[in-house]
Short mmCIF file of C-alpha atoms in Angstrom, two decimals:
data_model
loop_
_atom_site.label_atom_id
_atom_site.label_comp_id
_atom_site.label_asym_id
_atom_site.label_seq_id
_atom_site.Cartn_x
_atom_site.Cartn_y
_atom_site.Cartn_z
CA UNK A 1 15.24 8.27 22.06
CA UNK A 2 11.80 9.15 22.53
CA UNK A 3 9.82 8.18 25.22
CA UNK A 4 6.40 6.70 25.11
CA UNK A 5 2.85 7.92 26.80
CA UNK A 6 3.46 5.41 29.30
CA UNK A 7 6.64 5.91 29.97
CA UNK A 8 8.15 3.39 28.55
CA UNK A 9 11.67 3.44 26.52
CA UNK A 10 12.08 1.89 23.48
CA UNK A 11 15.15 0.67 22.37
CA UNK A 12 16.33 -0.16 18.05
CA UNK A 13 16.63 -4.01 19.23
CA UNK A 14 13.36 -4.01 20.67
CA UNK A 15 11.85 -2.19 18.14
CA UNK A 16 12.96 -4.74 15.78
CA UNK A 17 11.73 -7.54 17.76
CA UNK A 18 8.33 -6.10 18.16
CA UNK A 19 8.22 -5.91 14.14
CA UNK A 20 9.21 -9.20 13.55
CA UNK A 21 6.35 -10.87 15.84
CA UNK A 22 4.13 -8.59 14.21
CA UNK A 23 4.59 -9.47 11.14
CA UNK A 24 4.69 -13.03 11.91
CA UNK A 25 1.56 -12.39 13.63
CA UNK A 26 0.01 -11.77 10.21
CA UNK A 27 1.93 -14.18 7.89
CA UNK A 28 1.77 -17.56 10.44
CA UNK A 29 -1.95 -17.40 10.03
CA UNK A 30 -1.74 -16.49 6.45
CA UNK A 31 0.32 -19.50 5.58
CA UNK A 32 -2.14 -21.65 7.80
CA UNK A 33 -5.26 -20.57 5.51
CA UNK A 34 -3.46 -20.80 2.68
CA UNK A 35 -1.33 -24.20 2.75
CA UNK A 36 -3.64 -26.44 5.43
CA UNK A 37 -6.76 -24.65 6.19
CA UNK A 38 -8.41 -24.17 2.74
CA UNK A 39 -7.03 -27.63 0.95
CA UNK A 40 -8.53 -29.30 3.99
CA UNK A 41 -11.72 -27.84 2.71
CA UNK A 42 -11.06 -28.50 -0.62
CA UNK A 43 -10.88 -24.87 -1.76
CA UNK A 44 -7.19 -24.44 -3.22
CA UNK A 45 -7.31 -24.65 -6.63
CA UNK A 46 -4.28 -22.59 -6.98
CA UNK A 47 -6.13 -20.80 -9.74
CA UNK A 48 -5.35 -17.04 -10.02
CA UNK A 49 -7.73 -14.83 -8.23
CA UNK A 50 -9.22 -13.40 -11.54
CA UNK A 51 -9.92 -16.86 -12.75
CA UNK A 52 -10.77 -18.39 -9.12
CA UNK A 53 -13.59 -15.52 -9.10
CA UNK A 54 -15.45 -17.11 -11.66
CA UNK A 55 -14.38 -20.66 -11.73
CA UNK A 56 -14.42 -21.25 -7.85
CA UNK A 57 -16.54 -18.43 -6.63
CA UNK A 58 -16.50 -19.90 -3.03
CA UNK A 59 -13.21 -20.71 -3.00
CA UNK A 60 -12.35 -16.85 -3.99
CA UNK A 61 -14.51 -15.73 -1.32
CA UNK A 62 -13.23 -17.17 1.71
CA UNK A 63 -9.70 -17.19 0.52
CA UNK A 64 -10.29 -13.16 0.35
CA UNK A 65 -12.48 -13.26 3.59
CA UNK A 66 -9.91 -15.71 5.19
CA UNK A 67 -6.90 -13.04 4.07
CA UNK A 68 -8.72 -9.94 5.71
CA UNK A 69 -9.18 -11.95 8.96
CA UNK A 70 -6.00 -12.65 9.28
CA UNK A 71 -4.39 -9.52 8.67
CA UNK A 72 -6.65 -7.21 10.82
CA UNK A 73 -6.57 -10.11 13.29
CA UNK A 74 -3.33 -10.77 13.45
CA UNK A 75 -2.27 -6.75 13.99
CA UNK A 76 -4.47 -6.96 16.62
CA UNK A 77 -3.08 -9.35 18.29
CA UNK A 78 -0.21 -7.57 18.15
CA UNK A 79 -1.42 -4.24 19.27
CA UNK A 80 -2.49 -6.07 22.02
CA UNK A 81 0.04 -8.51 23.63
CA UNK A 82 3.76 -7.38 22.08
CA UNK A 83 2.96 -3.65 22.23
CA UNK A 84 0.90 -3.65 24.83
CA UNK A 85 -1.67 -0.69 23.66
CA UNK A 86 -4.90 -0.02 22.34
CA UNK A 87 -5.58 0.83 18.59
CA UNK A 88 -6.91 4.28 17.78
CA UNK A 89 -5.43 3.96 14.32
CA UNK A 90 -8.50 1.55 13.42
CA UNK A 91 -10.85 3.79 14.59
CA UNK A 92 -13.22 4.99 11.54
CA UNK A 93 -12.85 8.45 10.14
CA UNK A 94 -15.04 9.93 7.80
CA UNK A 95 -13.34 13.46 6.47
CA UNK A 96 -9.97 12.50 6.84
CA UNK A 97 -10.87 9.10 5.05
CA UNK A 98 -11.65 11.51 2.39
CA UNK A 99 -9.15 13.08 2.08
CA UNK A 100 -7.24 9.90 1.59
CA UNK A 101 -9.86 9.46 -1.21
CA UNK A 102 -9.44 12.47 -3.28
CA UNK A 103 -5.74 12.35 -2.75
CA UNK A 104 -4.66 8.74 -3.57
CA UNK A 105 -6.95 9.29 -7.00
CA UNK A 106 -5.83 12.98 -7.86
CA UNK A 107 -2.28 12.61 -7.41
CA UNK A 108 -1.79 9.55 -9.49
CA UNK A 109 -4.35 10.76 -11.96
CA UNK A 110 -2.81 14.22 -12.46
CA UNK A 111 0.05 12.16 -13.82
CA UNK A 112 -1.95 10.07 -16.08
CA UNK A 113 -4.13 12.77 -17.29
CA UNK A 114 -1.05 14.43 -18.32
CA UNK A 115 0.05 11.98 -20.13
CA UNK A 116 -2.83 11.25 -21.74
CA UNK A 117 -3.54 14.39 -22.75
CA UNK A 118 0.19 14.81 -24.40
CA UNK A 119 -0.12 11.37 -26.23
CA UNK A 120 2.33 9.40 -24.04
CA UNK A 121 -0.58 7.11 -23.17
CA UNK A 122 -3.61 5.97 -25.33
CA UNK A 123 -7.13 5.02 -24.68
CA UNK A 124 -7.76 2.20 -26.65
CA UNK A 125 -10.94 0.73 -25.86
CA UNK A 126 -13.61 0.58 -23.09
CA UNK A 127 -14.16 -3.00 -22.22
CA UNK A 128 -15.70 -1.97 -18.60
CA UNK A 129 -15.93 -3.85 -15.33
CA UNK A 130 -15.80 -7.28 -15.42
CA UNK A 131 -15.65 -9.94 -12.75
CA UNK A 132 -11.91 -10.57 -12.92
CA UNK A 133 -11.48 -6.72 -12.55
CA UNK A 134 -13.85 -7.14 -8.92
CA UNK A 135 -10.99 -9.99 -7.84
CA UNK A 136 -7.99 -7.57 -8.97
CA UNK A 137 -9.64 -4.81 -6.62
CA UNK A 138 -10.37 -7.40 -3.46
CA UNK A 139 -6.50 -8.94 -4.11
CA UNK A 140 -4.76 -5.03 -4.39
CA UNK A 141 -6.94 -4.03 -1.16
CA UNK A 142 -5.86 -7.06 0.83
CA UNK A 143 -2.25 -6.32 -0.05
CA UNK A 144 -2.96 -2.48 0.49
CA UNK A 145 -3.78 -3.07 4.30
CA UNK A 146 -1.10 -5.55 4.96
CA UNK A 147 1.44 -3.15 3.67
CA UNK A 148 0.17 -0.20 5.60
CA UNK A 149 -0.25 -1.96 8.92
CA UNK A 150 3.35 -3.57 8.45
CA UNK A 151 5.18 -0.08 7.19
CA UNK A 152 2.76 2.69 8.90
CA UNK A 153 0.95 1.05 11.74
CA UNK A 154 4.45 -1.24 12.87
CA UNK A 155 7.83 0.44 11.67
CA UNK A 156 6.82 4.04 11.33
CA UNK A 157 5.17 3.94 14.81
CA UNK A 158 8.19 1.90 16.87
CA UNK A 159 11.06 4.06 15.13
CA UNK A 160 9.32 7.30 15.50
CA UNK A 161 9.41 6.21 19.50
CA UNK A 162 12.84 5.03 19.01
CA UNK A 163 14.38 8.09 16.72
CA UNK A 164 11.76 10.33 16.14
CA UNK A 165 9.38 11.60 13.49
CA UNK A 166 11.99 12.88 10.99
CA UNK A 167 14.42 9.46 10.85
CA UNK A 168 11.61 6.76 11.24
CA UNK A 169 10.05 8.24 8.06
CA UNK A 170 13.08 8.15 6.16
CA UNK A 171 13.82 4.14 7.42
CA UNK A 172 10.13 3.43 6.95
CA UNK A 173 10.78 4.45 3.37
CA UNK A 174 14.05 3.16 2.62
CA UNK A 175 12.14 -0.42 3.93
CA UNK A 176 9.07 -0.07 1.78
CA UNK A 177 11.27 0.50 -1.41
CA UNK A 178 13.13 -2.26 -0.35
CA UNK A 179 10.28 -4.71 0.26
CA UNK A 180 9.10 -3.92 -3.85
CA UNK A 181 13.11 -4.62 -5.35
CA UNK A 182 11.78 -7.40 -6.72
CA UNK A 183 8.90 -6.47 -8.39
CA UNK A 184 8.34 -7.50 -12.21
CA UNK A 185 9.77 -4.83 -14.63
CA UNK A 186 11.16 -2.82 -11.82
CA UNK A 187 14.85 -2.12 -12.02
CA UNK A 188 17.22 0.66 -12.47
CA UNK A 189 16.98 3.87 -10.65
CA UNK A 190 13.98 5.40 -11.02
CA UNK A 191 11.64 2.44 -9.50
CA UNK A 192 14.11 2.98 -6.08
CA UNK A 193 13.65 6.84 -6.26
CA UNK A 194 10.06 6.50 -7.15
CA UNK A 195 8.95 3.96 -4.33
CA UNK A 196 11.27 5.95 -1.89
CA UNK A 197 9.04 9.23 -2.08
CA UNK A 198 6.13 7.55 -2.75
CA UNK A 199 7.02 5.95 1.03
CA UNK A 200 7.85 8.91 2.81
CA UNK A 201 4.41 10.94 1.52
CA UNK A 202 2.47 8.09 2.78
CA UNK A 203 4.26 7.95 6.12
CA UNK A 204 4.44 11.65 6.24
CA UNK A 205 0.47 11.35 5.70
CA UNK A 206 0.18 8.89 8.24
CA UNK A 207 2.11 11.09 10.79
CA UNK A 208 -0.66 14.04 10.37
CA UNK A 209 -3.58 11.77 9.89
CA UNK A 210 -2.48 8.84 12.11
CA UNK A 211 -5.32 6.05 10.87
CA UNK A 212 -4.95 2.92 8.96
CA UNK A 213 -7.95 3.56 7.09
CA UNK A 214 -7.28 7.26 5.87
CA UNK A 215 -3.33 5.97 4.31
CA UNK A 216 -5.21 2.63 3.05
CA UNK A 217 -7.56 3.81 1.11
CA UNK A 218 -5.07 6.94 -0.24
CA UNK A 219 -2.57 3.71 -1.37
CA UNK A 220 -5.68 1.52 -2.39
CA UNK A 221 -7.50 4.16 -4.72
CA UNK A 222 -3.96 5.11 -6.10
CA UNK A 223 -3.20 1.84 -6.96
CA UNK A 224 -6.68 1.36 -8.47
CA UNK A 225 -6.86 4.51 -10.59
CA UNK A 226 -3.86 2.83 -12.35
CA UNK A 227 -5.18 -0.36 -12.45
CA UNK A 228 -8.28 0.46 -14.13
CA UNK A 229 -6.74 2.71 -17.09
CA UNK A 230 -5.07 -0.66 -17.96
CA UNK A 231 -1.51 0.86 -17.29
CA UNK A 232 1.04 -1.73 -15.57
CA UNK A 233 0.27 -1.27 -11.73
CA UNK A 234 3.94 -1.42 -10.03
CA UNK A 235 5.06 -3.86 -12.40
CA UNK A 236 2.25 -6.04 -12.83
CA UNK A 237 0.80 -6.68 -16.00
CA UNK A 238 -1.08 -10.03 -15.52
CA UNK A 239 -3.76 -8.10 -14.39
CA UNK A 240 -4.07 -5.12 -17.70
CA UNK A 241 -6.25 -7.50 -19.69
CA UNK A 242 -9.20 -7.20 -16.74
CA UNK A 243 -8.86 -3.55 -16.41
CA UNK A 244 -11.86 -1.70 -17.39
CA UNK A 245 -10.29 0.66 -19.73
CA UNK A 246 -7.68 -0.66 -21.99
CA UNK A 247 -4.64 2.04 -23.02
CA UNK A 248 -1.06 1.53 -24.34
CA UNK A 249 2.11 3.57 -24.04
CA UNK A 250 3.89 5.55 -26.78
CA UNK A 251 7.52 7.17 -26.16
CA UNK A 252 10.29 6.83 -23.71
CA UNK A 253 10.21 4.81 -20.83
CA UNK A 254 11.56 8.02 -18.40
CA UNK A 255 8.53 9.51 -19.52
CA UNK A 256 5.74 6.98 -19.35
CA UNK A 257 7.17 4.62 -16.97
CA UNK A 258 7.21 1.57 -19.51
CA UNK A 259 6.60 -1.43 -18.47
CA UNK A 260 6.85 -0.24 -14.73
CA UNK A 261 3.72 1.73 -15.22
CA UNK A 262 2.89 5.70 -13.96
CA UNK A 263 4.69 5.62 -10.72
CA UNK A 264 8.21 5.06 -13.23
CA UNK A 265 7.17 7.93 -15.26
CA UNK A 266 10.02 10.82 -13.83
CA UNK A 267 6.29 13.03 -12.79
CA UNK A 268 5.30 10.77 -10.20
CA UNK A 269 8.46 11.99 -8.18
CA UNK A 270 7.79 15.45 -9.24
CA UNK A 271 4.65 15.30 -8.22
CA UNK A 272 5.50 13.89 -4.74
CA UNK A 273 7.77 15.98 -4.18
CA UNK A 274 5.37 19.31 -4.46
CA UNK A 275 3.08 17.04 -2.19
CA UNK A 276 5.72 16.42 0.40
CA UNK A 277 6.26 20.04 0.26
CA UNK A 278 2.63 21.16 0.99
CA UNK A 279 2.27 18.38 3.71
CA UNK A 280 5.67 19.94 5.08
CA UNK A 281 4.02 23.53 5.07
CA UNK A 282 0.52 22.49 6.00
CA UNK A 283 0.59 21.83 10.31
CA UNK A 284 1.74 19.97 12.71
CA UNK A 285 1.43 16.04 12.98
CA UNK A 286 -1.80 15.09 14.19
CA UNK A 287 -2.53 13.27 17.91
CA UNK A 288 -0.27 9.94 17.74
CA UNK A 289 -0.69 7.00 18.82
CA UNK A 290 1.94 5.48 21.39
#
């Protein structure tokens, strides 16, 4: 068991009670904006959020707005009162931020390129950015930041008190596959072997840069580099008709992920794999938060 800065000592059952009013922390208010506060105001259409965007602009707005308050809001409030400490991990960071940048885009796109270039995926045509594609990227970013403060800024931080570095990132991971089982087109090994590395380099990122905004915007631009080639995005294909390019898939599934999209494709894991390697080989874990 590892002790905290304040000498506190943190036990699995408390651990698990601290994520669960966390995370209720977050989804009590979500379900208040979404099932009293906005039809009060008349502004729940139930209209997708690519349609609501141009349809009910307002409506769109401070549904997004209303999600973002809510979820930074709501980890702050647990930050503050069930673990009891400040929040470095919000605290802007401009180069490591960067780095979450260049990786979440280059890692992903290596894959695709690859592909691409080989023929396994085709450019079709070049519609561009559209308004639906603007609601796609609000709706994956919200999602993006709820996920990271639930898996990084919650699980990964109470275990690693709890068991240490090495076996919170492995049940971090094993949780965060878990949490996308159910996914559209996402069954069979490879989306469990896939979403299990793809959750321990994130944590393992998190662990040497530990800030919220430097793993969000890795996960966000990943997931957006797929979105806008008009490849499947974890499963999701309501959204490919919005993306700004528009490309189909030609060959095996193992190799171009089918209907699962590029993190299915068998060089996603290959490619996290040499990434967990280097992030192995690179340092130390950077100053944590306790």
């Amino acid at each position: 068991m590892v002790s905290t800065s304040a000498g506190e000592r943190l036990g699995v059952l408390g651990a698990i009670l601290r994520i669960a009013a966390g995370i209720a922390l977050i989804l009590l208010p979500l379900l208040l904006l979404k099932l009293i506060i906005l039809p009060a105001l008349g502004l729940r259409s139930g209209l997708p959020p690519y349609e609501a965007i141009s349809v009910k602009p307002l409506e769109f707005t401070l549904t997004l707005a209303g999600n973002f308050v809510c979820i930074l809001g709501g980890y702050a409030a647990y930050a503050r009162y069930v673990d009891r400490r400040s929040m470095p991990e919000l605290s802007l960071r401009g180069t490591p931020t960067l780095y979450g940048l260049a990786s979440g885009v280059g890692l992903i796109g290596f894959v695709m390129v690859l592909l691409y270039v080989t023929g396994y995926y085709v450019l079709e045509s070049v519609p561009g950015f559209r308004l639906g594609a603007l609601a796609v990227v609000g709706v994956v970013t919200s999602i993006v930041l709820l996920e990271e403060l639930v898996f990084r800024g919650m699980i990964l931080t109470l275990f690693r008190r709890v068991w240490g570095a090495p076996v919170a990132l492995v049940v971090q991971a094993l949780l965060f596959a878990a949490a996308h089982v159910f996914n559209d087109n996402w069954s069979g090994l490879m989306p469990l072997v896939s979403t299990v590395l793809i959750g321990l380099f994130w944590g393992a990122i998190y662990l040497k840069y530990p800030n919220i905004w430097v793993i969000a915007v890795h996960h966000a631009v990943w997931n957006l580099t797929i979105f806008a080639s008009g490849l499947p995005l974890s499963g999701e294909t309501a959204w490919r008709p919005f993306a700004p390019l528009q490309s189909r898939m030609v060959g095996p599934e193992l190799i171009t992920g089918g209907l699962g999209g590029p993190e299915l494709s068998f060089l996603t894991p290959v490619v996290i794999v040499l990434a967990l390697v280097y992030l192995a080989r690179s340092g130390r874990e950077g100053k944590y938060s306790s």
